[in-house]
PDB file of C-alpha atoms in Angstrom:
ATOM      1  CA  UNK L   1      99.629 109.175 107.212  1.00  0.00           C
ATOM      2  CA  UNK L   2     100.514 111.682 104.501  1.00  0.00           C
ATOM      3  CA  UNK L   3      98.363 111.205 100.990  1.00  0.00           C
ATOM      4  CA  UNK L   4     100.734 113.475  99.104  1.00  0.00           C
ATOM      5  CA  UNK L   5     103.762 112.058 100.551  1.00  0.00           C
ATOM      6  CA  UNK L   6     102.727 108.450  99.552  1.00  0.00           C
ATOM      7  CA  UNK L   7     101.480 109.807  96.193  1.00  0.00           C
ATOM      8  CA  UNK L   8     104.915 111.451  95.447  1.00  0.00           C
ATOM      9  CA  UNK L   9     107.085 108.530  96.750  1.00  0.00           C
ATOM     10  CA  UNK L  10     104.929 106.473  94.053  1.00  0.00           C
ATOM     11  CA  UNK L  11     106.390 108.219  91.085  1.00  0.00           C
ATOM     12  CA  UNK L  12     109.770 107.468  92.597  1.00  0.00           C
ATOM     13  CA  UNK L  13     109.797 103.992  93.902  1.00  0.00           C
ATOM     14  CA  UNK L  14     111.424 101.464  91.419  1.00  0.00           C
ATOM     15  CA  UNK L  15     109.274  99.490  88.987  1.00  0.00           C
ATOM     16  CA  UNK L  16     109.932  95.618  89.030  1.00  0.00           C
ATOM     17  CA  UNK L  17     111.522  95.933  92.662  1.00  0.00           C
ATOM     18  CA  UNK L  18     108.962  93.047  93.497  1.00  0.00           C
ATOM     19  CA  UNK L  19     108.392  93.928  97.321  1.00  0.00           C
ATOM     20  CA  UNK L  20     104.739  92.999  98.542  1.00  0.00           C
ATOM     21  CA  UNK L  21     104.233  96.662  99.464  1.00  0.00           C
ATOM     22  CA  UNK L  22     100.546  95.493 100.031  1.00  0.00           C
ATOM     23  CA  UNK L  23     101.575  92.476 102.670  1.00  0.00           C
ATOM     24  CA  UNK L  24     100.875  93.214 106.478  1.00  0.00           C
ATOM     25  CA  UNK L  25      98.561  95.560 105.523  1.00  0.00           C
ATOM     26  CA  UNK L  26     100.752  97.577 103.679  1.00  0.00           C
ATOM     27  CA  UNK L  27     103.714  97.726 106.019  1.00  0.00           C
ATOM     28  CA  UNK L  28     101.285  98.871 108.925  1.00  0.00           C
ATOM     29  CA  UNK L  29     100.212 101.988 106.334  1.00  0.00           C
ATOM     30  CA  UNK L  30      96.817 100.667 105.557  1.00  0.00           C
ATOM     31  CA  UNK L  31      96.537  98.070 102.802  1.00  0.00           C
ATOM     32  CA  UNK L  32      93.230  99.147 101.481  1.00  0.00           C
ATOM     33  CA  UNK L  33      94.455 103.174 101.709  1.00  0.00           C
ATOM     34  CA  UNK L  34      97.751 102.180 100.030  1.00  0.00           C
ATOM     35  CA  UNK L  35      96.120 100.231  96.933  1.00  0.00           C
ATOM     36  CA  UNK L  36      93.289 102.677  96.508  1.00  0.00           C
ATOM     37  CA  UNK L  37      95.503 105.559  96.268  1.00  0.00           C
ATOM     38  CA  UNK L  38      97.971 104.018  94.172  1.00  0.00           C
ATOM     39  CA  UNK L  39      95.322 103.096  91.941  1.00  0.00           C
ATOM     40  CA  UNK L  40      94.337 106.598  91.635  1.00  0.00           C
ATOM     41  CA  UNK L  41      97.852 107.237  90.146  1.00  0.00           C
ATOM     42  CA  UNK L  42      97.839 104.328  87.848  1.00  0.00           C
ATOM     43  CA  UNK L  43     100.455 102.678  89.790  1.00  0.00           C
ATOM     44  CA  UNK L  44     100.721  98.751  90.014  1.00  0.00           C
ATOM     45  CA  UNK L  45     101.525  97.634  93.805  1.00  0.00           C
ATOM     46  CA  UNK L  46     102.871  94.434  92.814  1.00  0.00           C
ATOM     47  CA  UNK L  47     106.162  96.335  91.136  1.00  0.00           C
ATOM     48  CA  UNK L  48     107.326  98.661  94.002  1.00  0.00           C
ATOM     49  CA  UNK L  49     110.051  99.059  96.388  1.00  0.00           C
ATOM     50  CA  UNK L  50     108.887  99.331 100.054  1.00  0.00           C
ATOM     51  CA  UNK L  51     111.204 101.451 101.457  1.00  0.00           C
ATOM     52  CA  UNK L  52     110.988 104.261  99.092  1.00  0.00           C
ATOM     53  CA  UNK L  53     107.210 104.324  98.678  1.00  0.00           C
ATOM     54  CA  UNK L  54     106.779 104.026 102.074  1.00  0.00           C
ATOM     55  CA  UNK L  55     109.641 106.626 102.871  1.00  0.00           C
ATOM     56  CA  UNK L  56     111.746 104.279 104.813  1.00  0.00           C
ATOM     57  CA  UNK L  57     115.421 104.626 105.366  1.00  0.00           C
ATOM     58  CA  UNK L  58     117.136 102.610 103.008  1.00  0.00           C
ATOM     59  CA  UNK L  59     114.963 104.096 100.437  1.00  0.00           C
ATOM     60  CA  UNK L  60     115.338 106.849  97.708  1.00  0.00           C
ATOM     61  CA  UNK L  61     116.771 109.650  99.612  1.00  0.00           C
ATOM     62  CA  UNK L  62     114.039 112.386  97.623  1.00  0.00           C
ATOM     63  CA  UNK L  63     111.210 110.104  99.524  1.00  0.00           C
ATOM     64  CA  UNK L  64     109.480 111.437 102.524  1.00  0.00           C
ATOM     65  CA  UNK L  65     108.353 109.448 105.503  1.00  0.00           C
ATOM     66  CA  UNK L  66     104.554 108.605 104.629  1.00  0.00           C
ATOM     67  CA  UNK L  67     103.910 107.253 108.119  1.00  0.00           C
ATOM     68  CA  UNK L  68     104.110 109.509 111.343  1.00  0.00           C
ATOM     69  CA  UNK L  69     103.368 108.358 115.170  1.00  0.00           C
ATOM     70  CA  UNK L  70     101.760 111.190 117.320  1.00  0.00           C
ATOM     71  CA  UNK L  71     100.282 111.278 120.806  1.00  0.00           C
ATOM     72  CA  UNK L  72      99.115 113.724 123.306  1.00  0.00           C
ATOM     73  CA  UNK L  73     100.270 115.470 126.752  1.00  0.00           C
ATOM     74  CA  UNK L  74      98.197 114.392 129.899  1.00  0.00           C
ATOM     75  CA  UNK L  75      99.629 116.266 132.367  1.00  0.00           C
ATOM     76  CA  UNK L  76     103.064 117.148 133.643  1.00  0.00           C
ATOM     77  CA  UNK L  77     104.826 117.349 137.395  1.00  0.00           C
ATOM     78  CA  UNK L  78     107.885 118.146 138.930  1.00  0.00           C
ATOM     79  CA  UNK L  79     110.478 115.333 139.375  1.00  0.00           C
ATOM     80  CA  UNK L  80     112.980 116.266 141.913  1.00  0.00           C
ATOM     81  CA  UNK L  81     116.815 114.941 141.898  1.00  0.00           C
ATOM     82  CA  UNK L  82     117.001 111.571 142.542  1.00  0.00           C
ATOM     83  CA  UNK L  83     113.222 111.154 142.125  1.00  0.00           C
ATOM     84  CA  UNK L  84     112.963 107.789 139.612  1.00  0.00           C
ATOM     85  CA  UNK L  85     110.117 107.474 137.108  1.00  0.00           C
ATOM     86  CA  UNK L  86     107.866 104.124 135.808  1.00  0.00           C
ATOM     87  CA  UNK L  87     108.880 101.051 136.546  1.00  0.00           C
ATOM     88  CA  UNK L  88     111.980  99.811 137.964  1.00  0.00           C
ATOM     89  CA  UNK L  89     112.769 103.163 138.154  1.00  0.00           C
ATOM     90  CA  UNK L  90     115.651 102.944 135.493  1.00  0.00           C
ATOM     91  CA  UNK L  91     115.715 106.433 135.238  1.00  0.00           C
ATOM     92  CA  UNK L  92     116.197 109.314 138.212  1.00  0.00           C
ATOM     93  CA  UNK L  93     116.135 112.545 137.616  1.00  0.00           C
ATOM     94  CA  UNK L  94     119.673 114.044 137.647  1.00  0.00           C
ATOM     95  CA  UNK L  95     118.216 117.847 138.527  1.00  0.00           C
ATOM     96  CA  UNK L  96     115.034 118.805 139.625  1.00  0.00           C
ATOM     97  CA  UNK L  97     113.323 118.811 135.938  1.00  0.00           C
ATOM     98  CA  UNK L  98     109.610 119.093 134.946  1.00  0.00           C
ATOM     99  CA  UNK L  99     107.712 115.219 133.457  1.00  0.00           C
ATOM    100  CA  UNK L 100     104.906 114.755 130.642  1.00  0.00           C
ATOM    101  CA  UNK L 101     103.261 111.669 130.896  1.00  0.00           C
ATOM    102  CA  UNK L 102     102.005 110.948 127.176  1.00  0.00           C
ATOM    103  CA  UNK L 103      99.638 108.956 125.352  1.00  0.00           C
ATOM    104  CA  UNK L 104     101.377 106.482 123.786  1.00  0.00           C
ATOM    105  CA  UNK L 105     103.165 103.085 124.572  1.00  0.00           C
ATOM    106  CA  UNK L 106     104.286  99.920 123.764  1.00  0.00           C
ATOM    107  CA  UNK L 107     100.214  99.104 123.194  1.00  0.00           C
ATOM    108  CA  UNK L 108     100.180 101.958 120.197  1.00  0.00           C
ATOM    109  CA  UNK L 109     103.872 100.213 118.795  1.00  0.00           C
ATOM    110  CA  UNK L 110     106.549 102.815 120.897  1.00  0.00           C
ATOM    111  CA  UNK L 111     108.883 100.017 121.199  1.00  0.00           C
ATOM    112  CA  UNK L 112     109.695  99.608 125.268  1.00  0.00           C
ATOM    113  CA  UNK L 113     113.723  99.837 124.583  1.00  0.00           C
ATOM    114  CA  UNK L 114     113.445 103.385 123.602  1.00  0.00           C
ATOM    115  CA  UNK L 115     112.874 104.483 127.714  1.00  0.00           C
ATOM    116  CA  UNK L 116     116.184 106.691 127.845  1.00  0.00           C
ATOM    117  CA  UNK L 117     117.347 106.567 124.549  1.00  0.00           C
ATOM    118  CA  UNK L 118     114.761 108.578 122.210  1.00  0.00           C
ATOM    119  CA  UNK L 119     113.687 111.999 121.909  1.00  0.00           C
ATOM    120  CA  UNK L 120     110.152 113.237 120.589  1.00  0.00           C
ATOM    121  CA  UNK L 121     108.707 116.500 119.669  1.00  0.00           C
ATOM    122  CA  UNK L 122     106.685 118.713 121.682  1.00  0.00           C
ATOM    123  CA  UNK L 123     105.789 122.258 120.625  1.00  0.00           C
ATOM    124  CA  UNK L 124     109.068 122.099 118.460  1.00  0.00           C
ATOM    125  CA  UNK L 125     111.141 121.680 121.063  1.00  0.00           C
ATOM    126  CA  UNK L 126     112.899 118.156 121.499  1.00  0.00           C
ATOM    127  CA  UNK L 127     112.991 116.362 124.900  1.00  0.00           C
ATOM    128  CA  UNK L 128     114.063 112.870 125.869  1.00  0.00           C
ATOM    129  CA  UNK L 129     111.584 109.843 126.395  1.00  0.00           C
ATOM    130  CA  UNK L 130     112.411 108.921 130.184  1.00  0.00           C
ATOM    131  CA  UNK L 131     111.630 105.400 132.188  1.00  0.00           C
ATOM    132  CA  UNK L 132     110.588 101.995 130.695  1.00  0.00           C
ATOM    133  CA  UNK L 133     107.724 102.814 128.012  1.00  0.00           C
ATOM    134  CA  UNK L 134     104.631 101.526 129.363  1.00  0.00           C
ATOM    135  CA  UNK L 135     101.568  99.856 127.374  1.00  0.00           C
ATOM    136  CA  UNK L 136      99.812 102.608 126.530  1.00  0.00           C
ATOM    137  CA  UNK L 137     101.887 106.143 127.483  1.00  0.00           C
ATOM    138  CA  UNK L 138     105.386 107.275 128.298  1.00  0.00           C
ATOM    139  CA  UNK L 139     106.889 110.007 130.951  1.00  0.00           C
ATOM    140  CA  UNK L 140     108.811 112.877 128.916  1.00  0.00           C
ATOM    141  CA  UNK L 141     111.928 114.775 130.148  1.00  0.00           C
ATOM    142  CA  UNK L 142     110.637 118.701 129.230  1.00  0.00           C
ATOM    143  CA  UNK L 143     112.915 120.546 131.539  1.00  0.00           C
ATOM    144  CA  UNK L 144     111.982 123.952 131.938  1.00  0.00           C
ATOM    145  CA  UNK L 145     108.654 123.669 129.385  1.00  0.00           C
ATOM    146  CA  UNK L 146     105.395 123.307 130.501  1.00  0.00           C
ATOM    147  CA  UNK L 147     103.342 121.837 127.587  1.00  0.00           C
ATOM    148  CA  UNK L 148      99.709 122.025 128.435  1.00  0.00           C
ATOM    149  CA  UNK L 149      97.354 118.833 128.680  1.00  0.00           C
ATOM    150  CA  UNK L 150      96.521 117.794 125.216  1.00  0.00           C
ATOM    151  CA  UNK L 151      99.638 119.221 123.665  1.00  0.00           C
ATOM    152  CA  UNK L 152     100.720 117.295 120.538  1.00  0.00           C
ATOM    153  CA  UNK L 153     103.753 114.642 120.831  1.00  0.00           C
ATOM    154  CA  UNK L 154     105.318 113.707 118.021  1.00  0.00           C
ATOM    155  CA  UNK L 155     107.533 110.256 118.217  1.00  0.00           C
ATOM    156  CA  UNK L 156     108.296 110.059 115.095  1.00  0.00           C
ATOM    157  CA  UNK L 157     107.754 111.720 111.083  1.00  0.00           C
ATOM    158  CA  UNK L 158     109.278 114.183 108.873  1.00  0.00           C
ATOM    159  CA  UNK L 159     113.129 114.943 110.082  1.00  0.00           C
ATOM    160  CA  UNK L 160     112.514 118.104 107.444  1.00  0.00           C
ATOM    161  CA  UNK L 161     109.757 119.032 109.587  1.00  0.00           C
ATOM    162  CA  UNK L 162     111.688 118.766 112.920  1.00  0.00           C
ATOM    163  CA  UNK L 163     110.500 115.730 114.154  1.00  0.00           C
ATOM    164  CA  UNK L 164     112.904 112.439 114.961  1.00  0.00           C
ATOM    165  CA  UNK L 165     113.019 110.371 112.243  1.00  0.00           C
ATOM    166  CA  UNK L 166     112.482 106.232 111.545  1.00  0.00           C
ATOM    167  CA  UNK L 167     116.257 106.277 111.513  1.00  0.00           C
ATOM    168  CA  UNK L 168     116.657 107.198 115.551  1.00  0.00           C
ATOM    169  CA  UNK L 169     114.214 104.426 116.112  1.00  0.00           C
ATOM    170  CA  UNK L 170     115.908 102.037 114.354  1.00  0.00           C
ATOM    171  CA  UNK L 171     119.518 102.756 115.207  1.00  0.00           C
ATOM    172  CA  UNK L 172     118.241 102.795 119.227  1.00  0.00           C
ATOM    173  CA  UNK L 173     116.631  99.706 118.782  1.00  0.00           C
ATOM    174  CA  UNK L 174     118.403  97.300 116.243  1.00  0.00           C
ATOM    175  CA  UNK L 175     114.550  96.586 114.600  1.00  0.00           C
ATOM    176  CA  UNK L 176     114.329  97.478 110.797  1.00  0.00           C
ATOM    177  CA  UNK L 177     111.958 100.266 109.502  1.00  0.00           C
ATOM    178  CA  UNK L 178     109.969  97.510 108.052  1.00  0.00           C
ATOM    179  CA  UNK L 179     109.181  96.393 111.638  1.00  0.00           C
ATOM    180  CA  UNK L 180     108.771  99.333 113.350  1.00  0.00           C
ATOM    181  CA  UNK L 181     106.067 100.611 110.940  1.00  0.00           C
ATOM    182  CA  UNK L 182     104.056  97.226 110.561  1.00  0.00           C
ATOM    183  CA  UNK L 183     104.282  97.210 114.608  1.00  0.00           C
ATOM    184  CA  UNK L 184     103.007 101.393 115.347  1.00  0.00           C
ATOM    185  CA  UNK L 185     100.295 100.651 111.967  1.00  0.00           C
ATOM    186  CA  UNK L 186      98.982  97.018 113.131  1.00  0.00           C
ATOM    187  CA  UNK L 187      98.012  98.782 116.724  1.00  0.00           C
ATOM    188  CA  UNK L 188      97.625 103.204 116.331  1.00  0.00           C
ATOM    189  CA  UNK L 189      94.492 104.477 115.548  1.00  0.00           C
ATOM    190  CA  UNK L 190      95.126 105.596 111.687  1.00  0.00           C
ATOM    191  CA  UNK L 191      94.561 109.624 110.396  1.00  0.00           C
ATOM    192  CA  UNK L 192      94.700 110.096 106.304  1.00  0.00           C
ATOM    193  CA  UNK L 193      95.596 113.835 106.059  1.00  0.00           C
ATOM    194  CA  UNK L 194      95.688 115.345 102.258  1.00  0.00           C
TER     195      UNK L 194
END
């Protein structure tokens, strides 16, 4: 969770808006977090607009996503044509192609529908979340890359920054921002960087 991003989305969020920006603790961003550092900035929660302090589509367009989702490589192997991967096997490999499994599933809030459908970051490079998404990691289509274990994943943060954005997540799987959020916050282990 980014301190300056929620900060700066403060100053922009519309006053009298009247979301509870503090209910489900704080959209899944930390209700105690959100109020203390919006008190440092003499800003009232009860007046806000969710999506833009949060950084949610459907928000000011100037805000920037104040929640990301990351996980970690745990090892990769080959996956030969035809070869499937997790279960029900609802994907095969087309080629022979190279598979991260990942930390992080449907345990940490990566909604199971986005097996097949959703890319994440790895070393800058995107690659395609393959397989059902299982409770708590997912098997990564990296090609010709060979991230090493403990490699950082990114699922989703800062589309500025490279990384897939809310938006993909909600378009691939018809839940609102608001959900998604209060879903990956209620269940991931939290990190407050400046």
């Amino acid at each position: 969770m980014s301190e300056r991003n929620l900060r700066a989305n403060a100053r922009l969020a519309p006053v009298g808006a009247a979301d509870d920006v503090l209910a489900a603790d704080a959209w899944g961003h930390g209700a105690q977090w959100v109020a203390s550092v919006l008190a440092s900035v003499g800003v009232d929660p009860d007046e806000l607009e969710a999506a833009t302090l949060f950084g949610l589509p459907g928000g000011d367009l100037r805000a920037r996503p104040v929640l990301s989702l990351h996980g970690r490589v745990l090892g990769t192997k080959a996956l030969l044509t035809g070869e499937g991967v997790s279960y029900g096997y609802t994907h095969r490999a087309p080629r022979d192609t190279t598979v991260a499994l990942v930390t992080g599933g449907y345990a940490q809030g990566v909604v199971r529908s986005l097996g097949n459908v959703a890319d994440v970051v790895i070393d800058g490079r995107r690659h395609r979340i393959v397989g059902r998404v299982a409770m708590d990691v997912c098997v990564v289509d990296v090609d010709d890359a060979r991230p090493p274990r403990g490699s950082g994943v990114v699922f989703f943060g800062d589309p500025e920054a490279g990384h897939p954005s809310l938006r993909e997540w909600t378009d691939a799987t018809g839940w609102t921002a608001g959900e998604i959020v209060a879903a990956v916050g209620a269940r991931a282990v939290r990190t407050v960087i400046a």
